[in-house]
PDB file of N, CA and C in Angstrom:
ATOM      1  N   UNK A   1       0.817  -1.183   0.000  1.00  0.00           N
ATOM      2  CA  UNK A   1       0.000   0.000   0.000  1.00  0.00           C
ATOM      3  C   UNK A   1       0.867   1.255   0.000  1.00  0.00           C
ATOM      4  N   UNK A   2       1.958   0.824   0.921  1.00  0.00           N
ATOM      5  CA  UNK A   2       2.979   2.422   0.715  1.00  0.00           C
ATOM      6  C   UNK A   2       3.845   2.508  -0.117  1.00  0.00           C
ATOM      7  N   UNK A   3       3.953   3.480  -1.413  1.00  0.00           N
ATOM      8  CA  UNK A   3       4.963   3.773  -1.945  1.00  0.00           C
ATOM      9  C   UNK A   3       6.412   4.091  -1.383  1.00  0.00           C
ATOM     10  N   UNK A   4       5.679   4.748  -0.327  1.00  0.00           N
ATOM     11  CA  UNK A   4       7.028   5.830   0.446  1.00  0.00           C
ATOM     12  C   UNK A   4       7.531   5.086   1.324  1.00  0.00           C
ATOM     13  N   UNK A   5       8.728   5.223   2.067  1.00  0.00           N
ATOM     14  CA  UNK A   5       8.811   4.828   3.529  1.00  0.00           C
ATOM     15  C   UNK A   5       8.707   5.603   4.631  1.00  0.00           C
ATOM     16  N   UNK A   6       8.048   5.133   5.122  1.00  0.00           N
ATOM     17  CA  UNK A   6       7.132   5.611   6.360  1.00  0.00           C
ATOM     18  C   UNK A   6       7.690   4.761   7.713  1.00  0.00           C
ATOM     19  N   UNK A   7       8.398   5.060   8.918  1.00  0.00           N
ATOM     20  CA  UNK A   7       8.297   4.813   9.864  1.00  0.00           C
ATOM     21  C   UNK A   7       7.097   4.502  10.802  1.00  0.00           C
ATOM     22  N   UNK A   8       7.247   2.973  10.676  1.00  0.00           N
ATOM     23  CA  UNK A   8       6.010   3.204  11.607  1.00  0.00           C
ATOM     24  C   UNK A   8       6.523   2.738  13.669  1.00  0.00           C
ATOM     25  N   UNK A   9       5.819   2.833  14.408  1.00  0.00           N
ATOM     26  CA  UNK A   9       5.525   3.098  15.302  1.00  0.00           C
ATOM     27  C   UNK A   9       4.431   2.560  16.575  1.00  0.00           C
ATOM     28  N   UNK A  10       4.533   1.895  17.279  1.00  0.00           N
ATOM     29  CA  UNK A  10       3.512   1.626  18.207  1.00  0.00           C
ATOM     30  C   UNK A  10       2.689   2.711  18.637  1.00  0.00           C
ATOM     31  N   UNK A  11       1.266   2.844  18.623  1.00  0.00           N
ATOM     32  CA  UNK A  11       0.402   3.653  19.138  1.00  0.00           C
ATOM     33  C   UNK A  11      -0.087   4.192  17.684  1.00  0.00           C
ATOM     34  N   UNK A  12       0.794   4.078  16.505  1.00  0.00           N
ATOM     35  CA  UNK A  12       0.719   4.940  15.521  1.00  0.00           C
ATOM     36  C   UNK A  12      -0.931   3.416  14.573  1.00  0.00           C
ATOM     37  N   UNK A  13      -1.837   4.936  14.453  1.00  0.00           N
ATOM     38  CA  UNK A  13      -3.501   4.504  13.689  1.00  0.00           C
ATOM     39  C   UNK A  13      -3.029   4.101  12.154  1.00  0.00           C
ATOM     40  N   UNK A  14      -3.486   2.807  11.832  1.00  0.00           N
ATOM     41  CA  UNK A  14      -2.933   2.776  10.108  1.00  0.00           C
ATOM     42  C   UNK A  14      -4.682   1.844   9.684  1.00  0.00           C
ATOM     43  N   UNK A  15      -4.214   2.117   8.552  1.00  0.00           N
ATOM     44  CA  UNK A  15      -5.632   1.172   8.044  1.00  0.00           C
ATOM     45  C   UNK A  15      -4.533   0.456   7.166  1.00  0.00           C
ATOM     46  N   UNK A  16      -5.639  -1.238   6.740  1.00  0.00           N
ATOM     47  CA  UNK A  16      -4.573  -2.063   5.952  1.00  0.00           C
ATOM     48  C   UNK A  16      -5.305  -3.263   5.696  1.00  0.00           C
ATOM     49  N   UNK A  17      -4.850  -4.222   4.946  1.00  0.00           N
ATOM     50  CA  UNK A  17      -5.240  -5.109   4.417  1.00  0.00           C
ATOM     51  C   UNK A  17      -4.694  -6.469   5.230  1.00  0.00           C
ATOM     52  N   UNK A  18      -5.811  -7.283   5.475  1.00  0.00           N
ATOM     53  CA  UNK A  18      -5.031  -8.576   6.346  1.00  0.00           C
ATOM     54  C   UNK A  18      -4.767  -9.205   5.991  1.00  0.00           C
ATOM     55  N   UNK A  19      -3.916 -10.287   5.749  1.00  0.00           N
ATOM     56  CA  UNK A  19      -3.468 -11.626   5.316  1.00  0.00           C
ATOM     57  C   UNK A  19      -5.191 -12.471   4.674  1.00  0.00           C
ATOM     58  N   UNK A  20      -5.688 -12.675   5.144  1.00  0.00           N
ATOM     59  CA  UNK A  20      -7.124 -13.285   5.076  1.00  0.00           C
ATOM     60  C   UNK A  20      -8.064 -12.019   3.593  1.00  0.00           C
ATOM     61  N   UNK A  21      -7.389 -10.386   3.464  1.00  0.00           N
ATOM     62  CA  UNK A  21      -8.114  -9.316   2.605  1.00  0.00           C
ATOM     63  C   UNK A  21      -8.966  -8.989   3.605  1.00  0.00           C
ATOM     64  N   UNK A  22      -8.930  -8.733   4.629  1.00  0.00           N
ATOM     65  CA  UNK A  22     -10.148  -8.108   5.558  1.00  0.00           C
ATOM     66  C   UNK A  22      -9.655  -6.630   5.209  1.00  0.00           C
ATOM     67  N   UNK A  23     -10.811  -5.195   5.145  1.00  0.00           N
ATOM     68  CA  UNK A  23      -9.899  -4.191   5.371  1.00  0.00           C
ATOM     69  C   UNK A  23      -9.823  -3.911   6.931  1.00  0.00           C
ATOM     70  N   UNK A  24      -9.356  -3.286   7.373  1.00  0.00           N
ATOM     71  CA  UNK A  24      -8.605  -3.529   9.126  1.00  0.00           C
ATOM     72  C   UNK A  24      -8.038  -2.017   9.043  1.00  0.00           C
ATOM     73  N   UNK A  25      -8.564  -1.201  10.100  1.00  0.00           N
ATOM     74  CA  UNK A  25      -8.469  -0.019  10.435  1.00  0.00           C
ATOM     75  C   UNK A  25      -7.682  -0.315  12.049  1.00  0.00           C
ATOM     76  N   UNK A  26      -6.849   0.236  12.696  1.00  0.00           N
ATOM     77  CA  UNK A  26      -6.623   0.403  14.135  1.00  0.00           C
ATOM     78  C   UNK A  26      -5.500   0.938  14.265  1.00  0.00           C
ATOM     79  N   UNK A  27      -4.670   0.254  15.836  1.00  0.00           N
ATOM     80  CA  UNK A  27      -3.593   0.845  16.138  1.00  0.00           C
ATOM     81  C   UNK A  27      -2.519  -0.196  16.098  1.00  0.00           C
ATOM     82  N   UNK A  28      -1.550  -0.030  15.870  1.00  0.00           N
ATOM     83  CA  UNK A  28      -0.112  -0.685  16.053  1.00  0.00           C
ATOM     84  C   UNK A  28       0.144  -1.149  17.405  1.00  0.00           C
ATOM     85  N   UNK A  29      -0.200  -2.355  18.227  1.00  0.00           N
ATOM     86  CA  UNK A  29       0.218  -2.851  19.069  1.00  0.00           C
ATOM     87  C   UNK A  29       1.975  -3.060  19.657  1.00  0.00           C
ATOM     88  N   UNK A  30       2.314  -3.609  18.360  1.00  0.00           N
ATOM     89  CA  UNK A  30       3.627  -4.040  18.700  1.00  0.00           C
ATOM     90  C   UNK A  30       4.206  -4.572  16.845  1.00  0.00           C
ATOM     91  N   UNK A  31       5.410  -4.263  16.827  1.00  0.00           N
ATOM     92  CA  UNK A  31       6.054  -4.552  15.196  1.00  0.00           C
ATOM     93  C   UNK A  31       7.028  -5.827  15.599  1.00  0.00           C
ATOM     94  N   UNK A  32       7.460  -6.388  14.236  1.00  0.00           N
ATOM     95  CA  UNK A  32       8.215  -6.932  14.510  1.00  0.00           C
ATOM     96  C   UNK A  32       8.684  -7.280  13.133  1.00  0.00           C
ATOM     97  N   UNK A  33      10.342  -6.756  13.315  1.00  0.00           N
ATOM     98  CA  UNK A  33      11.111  -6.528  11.847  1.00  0.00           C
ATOM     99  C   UNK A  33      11.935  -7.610  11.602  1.00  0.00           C
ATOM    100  N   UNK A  34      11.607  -9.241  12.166  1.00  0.00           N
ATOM    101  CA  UNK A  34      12.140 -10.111  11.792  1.00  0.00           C
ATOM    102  C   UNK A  34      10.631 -10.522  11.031  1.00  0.00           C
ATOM    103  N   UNK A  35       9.678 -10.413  11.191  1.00  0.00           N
ATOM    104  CA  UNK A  35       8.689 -10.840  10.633  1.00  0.00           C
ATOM    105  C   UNK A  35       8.348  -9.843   9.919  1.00  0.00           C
ATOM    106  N   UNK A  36       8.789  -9.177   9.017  1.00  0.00           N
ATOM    107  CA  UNK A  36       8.192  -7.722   8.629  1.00  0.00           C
ATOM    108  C   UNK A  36       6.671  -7.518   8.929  1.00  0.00           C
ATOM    109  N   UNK A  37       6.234  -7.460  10.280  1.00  0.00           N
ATOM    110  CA  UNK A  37       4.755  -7.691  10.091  1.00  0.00           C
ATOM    111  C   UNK A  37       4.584  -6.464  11.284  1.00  0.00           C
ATOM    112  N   UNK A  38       3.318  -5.878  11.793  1.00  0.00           N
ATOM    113  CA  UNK A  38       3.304  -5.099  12.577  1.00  0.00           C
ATOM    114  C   UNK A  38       2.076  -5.920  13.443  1.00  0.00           C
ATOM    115  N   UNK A  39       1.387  -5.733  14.124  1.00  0.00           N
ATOM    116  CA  UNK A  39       0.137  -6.405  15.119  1.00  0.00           C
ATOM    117  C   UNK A  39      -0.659  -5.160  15.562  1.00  0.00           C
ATOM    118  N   UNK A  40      -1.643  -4.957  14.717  1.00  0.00           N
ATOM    119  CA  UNK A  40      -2.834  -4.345  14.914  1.00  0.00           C
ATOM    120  C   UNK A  40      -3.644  -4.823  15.679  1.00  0.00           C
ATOM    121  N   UNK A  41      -3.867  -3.710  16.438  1.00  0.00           N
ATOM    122  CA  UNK A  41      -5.477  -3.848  17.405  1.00  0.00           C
ATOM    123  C   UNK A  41      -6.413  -3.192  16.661  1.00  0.00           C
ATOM    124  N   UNK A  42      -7.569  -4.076  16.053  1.00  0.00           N
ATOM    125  CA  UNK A  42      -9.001  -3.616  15.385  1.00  0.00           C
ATOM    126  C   UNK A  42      -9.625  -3.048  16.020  1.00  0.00           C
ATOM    127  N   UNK A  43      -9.725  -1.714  15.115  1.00  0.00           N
ATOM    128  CA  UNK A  43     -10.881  -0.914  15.701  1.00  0.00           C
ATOM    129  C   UNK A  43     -11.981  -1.419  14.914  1.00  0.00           C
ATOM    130  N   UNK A  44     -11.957  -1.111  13.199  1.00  0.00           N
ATOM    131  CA  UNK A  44     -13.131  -1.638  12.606  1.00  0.00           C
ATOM    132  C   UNK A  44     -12.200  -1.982  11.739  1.00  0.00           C
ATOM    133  N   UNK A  45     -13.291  -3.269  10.938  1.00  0.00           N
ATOM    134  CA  UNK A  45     -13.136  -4.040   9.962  1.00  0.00           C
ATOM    135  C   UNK A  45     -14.409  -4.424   9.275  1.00  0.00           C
ATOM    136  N   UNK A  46     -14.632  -5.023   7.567  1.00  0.00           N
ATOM    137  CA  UNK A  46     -15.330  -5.543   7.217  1.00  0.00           C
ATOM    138  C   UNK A  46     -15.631  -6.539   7.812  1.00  0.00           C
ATOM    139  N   UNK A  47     -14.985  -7.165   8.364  1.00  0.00           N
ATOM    140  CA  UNK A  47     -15.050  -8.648   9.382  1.00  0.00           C
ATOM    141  C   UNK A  47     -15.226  -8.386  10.710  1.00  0.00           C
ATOM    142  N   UNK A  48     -16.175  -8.238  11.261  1.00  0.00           N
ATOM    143  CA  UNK A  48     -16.968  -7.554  12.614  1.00  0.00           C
ATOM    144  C   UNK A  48     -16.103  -8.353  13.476  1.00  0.00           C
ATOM    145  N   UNK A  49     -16.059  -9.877  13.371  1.00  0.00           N
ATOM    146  CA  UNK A  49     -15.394 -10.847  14.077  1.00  0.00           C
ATOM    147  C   UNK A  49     -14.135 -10.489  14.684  1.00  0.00           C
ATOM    148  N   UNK A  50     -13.768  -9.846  13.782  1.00  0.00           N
ATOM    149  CA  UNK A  50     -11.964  -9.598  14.673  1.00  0.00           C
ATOM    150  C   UNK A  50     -11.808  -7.973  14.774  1.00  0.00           C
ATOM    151  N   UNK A  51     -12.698  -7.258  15.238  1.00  0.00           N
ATOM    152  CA  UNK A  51     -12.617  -5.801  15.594  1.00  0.00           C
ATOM    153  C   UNK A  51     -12.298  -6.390  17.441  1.00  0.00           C
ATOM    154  N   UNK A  52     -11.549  -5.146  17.489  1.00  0.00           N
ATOM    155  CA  UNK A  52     -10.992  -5.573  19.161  1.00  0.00           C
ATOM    156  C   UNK A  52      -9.574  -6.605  19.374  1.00  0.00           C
ATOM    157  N   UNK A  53      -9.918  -7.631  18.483  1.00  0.00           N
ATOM    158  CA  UNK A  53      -8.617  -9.003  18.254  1.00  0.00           C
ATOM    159  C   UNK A  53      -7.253  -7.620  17.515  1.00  0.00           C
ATOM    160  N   UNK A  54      -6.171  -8.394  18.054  1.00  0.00           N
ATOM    161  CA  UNK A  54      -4.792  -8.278  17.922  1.00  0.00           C
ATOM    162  C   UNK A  54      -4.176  -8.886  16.687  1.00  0.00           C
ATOM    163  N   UNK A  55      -3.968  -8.613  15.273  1.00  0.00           N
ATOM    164  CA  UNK A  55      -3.644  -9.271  14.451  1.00  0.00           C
ATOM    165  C   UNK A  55      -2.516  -9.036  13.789  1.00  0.00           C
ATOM    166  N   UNK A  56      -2.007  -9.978  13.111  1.00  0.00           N
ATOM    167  CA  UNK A  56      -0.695  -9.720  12.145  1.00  0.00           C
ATOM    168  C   UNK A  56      -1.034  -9.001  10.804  1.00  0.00           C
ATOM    169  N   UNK A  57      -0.130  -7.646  10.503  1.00  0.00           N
ATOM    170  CA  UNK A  57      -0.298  -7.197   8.838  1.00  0.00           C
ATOM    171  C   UNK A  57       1.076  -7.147   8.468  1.00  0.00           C
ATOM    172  N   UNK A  58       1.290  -7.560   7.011  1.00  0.00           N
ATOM    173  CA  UNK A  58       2.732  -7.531   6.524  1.00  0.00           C
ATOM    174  C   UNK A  58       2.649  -6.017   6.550  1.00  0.00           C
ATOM    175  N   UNK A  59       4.027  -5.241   7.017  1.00  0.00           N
ATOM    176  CA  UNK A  59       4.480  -3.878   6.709  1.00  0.00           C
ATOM    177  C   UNK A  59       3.981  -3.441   5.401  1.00  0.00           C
ATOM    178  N   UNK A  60       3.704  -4.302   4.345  1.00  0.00           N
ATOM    179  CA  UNK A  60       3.809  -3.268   3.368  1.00  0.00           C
ATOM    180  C   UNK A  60       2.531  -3.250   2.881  1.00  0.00           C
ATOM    181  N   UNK A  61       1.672  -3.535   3.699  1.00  0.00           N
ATOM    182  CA  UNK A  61      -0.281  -3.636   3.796  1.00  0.00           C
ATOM    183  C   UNK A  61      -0.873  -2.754   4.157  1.00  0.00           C
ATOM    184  N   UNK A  62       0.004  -1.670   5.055  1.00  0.00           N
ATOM    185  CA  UNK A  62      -0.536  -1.046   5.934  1.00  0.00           C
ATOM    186  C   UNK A  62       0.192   0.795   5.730  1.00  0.00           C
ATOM    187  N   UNK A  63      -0.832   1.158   5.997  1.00  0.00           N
ATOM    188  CA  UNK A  63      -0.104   2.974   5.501  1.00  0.00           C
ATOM    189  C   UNK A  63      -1.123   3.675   7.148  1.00  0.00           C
ATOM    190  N   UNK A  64      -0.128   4.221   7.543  1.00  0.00           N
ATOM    191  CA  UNK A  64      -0.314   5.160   8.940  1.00  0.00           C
ATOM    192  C   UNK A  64      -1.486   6.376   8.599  1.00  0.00           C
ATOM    193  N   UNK A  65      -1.997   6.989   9.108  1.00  0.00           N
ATOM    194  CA  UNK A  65      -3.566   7.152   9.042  1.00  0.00           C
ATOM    195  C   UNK A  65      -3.207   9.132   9.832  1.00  0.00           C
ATOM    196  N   UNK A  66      -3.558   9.711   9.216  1.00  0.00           N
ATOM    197  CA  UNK A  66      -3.524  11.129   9.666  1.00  0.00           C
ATOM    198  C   UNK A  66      -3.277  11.222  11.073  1.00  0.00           C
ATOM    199  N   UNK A  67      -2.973  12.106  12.441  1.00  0.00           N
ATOM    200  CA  UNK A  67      -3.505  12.547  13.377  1.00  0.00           C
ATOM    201  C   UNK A  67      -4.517  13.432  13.467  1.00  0.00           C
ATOM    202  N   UNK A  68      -5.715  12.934  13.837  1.00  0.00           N
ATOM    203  CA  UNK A  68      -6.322  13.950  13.999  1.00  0.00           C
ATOM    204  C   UNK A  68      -7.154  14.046  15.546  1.00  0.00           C
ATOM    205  N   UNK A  69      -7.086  15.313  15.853  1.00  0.00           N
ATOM    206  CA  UNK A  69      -7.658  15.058  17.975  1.00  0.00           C
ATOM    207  C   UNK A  69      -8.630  15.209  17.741  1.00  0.00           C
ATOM    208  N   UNK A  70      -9.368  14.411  18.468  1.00  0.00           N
ATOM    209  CA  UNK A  70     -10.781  14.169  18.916  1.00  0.00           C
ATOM    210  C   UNK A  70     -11.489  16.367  19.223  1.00  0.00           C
ATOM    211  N   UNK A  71     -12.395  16.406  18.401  1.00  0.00           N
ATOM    212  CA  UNK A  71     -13.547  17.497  18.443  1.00  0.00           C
ATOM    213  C   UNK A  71     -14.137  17.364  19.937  1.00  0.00           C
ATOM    214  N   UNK A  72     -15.171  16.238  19.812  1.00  0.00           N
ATOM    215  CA  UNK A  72     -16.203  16.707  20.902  1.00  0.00           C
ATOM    216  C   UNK A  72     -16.237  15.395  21.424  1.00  0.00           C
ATOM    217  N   UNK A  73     -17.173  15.668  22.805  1.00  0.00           N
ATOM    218  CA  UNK A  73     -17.472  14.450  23.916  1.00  0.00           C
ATOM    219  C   UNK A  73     -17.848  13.042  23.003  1.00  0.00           C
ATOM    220  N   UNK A  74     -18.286  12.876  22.381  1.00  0.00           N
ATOM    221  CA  UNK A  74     -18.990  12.130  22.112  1.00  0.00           C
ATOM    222  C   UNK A  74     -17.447  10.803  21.260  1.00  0.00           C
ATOM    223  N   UNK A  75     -16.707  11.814  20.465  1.00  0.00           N
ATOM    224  CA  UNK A  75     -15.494  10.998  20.179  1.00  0.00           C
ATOM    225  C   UNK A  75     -14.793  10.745  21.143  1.00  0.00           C
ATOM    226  N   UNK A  76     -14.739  11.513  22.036  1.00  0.00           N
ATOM    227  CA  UNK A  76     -13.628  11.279  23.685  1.00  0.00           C
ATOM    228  C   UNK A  76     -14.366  10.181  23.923  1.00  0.00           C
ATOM    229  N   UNK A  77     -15.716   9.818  24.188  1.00  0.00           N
ATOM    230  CA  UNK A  77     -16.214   8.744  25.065  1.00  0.00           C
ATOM    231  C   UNK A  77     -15.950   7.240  23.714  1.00  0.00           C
ATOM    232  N   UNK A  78     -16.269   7.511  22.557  1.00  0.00           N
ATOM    233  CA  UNK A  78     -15.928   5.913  22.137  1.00  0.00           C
ATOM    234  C   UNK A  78     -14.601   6.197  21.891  1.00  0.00           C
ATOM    235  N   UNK A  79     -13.549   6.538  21.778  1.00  0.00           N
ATOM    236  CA  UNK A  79     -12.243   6.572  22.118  1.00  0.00           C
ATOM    237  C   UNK A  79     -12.218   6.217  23.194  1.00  0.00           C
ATOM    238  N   UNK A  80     -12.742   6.502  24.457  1.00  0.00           N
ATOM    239  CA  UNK A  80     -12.553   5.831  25.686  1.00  0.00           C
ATOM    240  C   UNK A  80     -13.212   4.332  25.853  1.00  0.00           C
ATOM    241  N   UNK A  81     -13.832   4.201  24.862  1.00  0.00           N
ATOM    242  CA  UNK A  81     -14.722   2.638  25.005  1.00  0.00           C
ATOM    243  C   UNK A  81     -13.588   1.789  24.564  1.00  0.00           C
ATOM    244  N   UNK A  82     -13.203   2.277  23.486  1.00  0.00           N
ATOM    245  CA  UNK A  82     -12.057   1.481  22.671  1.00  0.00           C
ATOM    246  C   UNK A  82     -10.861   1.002  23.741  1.00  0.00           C
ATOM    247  N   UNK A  83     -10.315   2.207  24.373  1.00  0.00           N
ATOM    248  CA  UNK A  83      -9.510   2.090  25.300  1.00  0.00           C
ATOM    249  C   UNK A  83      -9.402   1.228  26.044  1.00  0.00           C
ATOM    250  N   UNK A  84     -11.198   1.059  26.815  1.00  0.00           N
ATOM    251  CA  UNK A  84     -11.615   0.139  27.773  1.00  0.00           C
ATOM    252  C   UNK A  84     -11.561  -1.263  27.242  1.00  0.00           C
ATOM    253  N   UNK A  85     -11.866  -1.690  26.197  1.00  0.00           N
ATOM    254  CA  UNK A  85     -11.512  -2.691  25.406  1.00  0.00           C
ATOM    255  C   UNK A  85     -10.565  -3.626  25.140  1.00  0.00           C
ATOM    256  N   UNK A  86      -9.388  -2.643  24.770  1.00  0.00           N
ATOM    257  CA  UNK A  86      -8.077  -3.176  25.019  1.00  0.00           C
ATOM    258  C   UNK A  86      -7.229  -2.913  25.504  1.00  0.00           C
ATOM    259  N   UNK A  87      -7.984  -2.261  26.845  1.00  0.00           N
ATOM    260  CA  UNK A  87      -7.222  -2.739  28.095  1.00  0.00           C
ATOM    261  C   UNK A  87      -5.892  -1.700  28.234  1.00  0.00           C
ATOM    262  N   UNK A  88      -5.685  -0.468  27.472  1.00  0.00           N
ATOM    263  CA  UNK A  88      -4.853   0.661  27.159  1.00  0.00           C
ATOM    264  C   UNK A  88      -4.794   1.590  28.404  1.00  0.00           C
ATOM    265  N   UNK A  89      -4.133   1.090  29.724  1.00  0.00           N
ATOM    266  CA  UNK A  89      -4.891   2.151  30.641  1.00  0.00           C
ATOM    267  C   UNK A  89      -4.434   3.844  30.737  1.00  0.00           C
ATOM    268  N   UNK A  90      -2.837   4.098  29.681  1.00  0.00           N
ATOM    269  CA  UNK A  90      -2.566   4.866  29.715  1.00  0.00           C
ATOM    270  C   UNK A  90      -2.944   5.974  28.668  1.00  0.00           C
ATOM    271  N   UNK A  91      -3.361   5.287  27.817  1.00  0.00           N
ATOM    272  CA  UNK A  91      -4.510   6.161  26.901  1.00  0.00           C
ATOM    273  C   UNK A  91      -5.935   5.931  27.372  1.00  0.00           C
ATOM    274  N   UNK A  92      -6.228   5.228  27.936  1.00  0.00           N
ATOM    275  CA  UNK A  92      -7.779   5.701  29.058  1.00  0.00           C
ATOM    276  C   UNK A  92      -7.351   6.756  29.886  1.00  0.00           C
ATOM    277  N   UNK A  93      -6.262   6.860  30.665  1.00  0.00           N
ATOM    278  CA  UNK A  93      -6.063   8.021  31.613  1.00  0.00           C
ATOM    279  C   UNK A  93      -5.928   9.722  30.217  1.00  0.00           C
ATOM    280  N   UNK A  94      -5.130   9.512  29.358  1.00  0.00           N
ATOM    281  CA  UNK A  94      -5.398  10.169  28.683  1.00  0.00           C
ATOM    282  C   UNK A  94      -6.378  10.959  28.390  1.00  0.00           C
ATOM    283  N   UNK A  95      -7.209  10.330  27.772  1.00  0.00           N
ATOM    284  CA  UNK A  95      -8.759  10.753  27.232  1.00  0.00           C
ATOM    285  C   UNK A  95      -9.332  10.869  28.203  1.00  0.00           C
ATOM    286  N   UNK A  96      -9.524  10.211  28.839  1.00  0.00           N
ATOM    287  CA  UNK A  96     -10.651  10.774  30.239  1.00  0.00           C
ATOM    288  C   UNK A  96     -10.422  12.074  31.010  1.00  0.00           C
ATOM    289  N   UNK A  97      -8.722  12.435  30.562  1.00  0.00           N
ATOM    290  CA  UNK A  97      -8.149  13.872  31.241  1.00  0.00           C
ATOM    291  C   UNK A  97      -8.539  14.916  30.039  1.00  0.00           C
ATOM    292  N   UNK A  98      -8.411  14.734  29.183  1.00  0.00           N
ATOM    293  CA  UNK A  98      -9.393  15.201  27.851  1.00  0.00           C
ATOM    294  C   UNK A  98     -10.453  15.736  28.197  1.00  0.00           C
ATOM    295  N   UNK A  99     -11.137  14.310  28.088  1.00  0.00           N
ATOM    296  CA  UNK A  99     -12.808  14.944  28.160  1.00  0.00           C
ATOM    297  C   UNK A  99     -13.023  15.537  29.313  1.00  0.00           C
ATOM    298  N   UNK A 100     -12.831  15.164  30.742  1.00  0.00           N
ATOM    299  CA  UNK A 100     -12.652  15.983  31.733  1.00  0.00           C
ATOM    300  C   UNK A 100     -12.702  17.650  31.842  1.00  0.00           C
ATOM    301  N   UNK A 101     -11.457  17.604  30.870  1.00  0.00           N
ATOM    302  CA  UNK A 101     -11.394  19.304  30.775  1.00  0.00           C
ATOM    303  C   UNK A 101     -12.465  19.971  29.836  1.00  0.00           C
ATOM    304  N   UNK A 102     -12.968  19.207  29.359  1.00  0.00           N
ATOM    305  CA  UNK A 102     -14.211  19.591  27.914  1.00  0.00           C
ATOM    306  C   UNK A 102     -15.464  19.932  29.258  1.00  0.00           C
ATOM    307  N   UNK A 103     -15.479  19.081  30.233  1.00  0.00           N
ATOM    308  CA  UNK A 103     -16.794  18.961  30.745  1.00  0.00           C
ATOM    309  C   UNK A 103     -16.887  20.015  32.142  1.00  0.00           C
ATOM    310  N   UNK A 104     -15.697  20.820  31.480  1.00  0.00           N
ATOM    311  CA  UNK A 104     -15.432  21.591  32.959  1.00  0.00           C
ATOM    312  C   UNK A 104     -16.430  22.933  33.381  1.00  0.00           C
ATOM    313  N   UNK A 105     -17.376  22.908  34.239  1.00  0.00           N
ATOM    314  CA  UNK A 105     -18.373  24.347  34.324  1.00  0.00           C
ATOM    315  C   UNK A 105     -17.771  25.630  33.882  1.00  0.00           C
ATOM    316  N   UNK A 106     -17.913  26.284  33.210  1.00  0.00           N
ATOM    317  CA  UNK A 106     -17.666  27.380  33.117  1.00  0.00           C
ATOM    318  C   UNK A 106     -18.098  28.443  34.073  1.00  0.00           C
ATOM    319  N   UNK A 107     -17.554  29.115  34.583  1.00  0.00           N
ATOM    320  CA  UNK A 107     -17.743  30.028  36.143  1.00  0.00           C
ATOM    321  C   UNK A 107     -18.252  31.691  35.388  1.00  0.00           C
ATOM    322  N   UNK A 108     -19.305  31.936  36.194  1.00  0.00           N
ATOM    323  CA  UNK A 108     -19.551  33.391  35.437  1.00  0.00           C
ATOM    324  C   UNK A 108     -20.079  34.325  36.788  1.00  0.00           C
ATOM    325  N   UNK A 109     -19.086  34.967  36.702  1.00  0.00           N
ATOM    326  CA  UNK A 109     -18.717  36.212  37.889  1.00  0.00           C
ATOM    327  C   UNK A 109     -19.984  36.968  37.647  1.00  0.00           C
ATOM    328  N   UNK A 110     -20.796  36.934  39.132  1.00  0.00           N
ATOM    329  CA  UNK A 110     -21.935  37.755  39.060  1.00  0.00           C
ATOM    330  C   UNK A 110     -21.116  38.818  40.387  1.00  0.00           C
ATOM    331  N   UNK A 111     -22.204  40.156  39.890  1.00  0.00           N
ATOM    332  CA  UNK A 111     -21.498  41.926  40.619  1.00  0.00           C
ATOM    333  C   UNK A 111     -22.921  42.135  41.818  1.00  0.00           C
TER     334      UNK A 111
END
């Protein structure tokens, strides 16, 4: 899928093609450059079955996916579902310090 070379990265979002042709959207669990393969955690897939599952993609299946930060509550909270899912507790502490600050009262000085 990548022309270029691209460093990839644990934590780093790629979409990609699985061994099996599933398409497979998630995050980079863990690489491994004796296996040129990387291990995605499914967020979504055509194959409902292995969204959440930990899988193998050959490096060159897979192309790294924009950053982009979460807008509003509603992405903080299934970003935080996801989190809860697989078990990520340092990107649950993350996002929940996120949305936290989103949900903070705004104070309005009365005279």
């Amino acid at each position: 899928m990548n022309e270029e070379t691209t460093i990839l990265k644990t934590t780093d979002w790629v979409k990609g093609t699985s061994i099996k042709g599933e398409m497979v959207i998630g995050f980079i669990d863990s690489l491994s450059m004796v296996q040129g393969a990387v291990y995605v955690t499914v967020a979504e897939s055509d194959n409902a079955e292995i969204v959440g599952l930990t899988i193998p993609i050959a490096v060159q299946q897979v192309e790294t996916l924009p950053e982009i930060a979460p807008k509003d509550t509603a992405q903080l909270e299934d970003l935080i579902d996801l989190a809860l899912q697989t078990g990520d507790r340092e990107w649950f502490k993350e996002l929940t310090g996120e949305l936290n600050g989103k949900k903070r009262p705004i104070k309005i000085q009365t005279n």
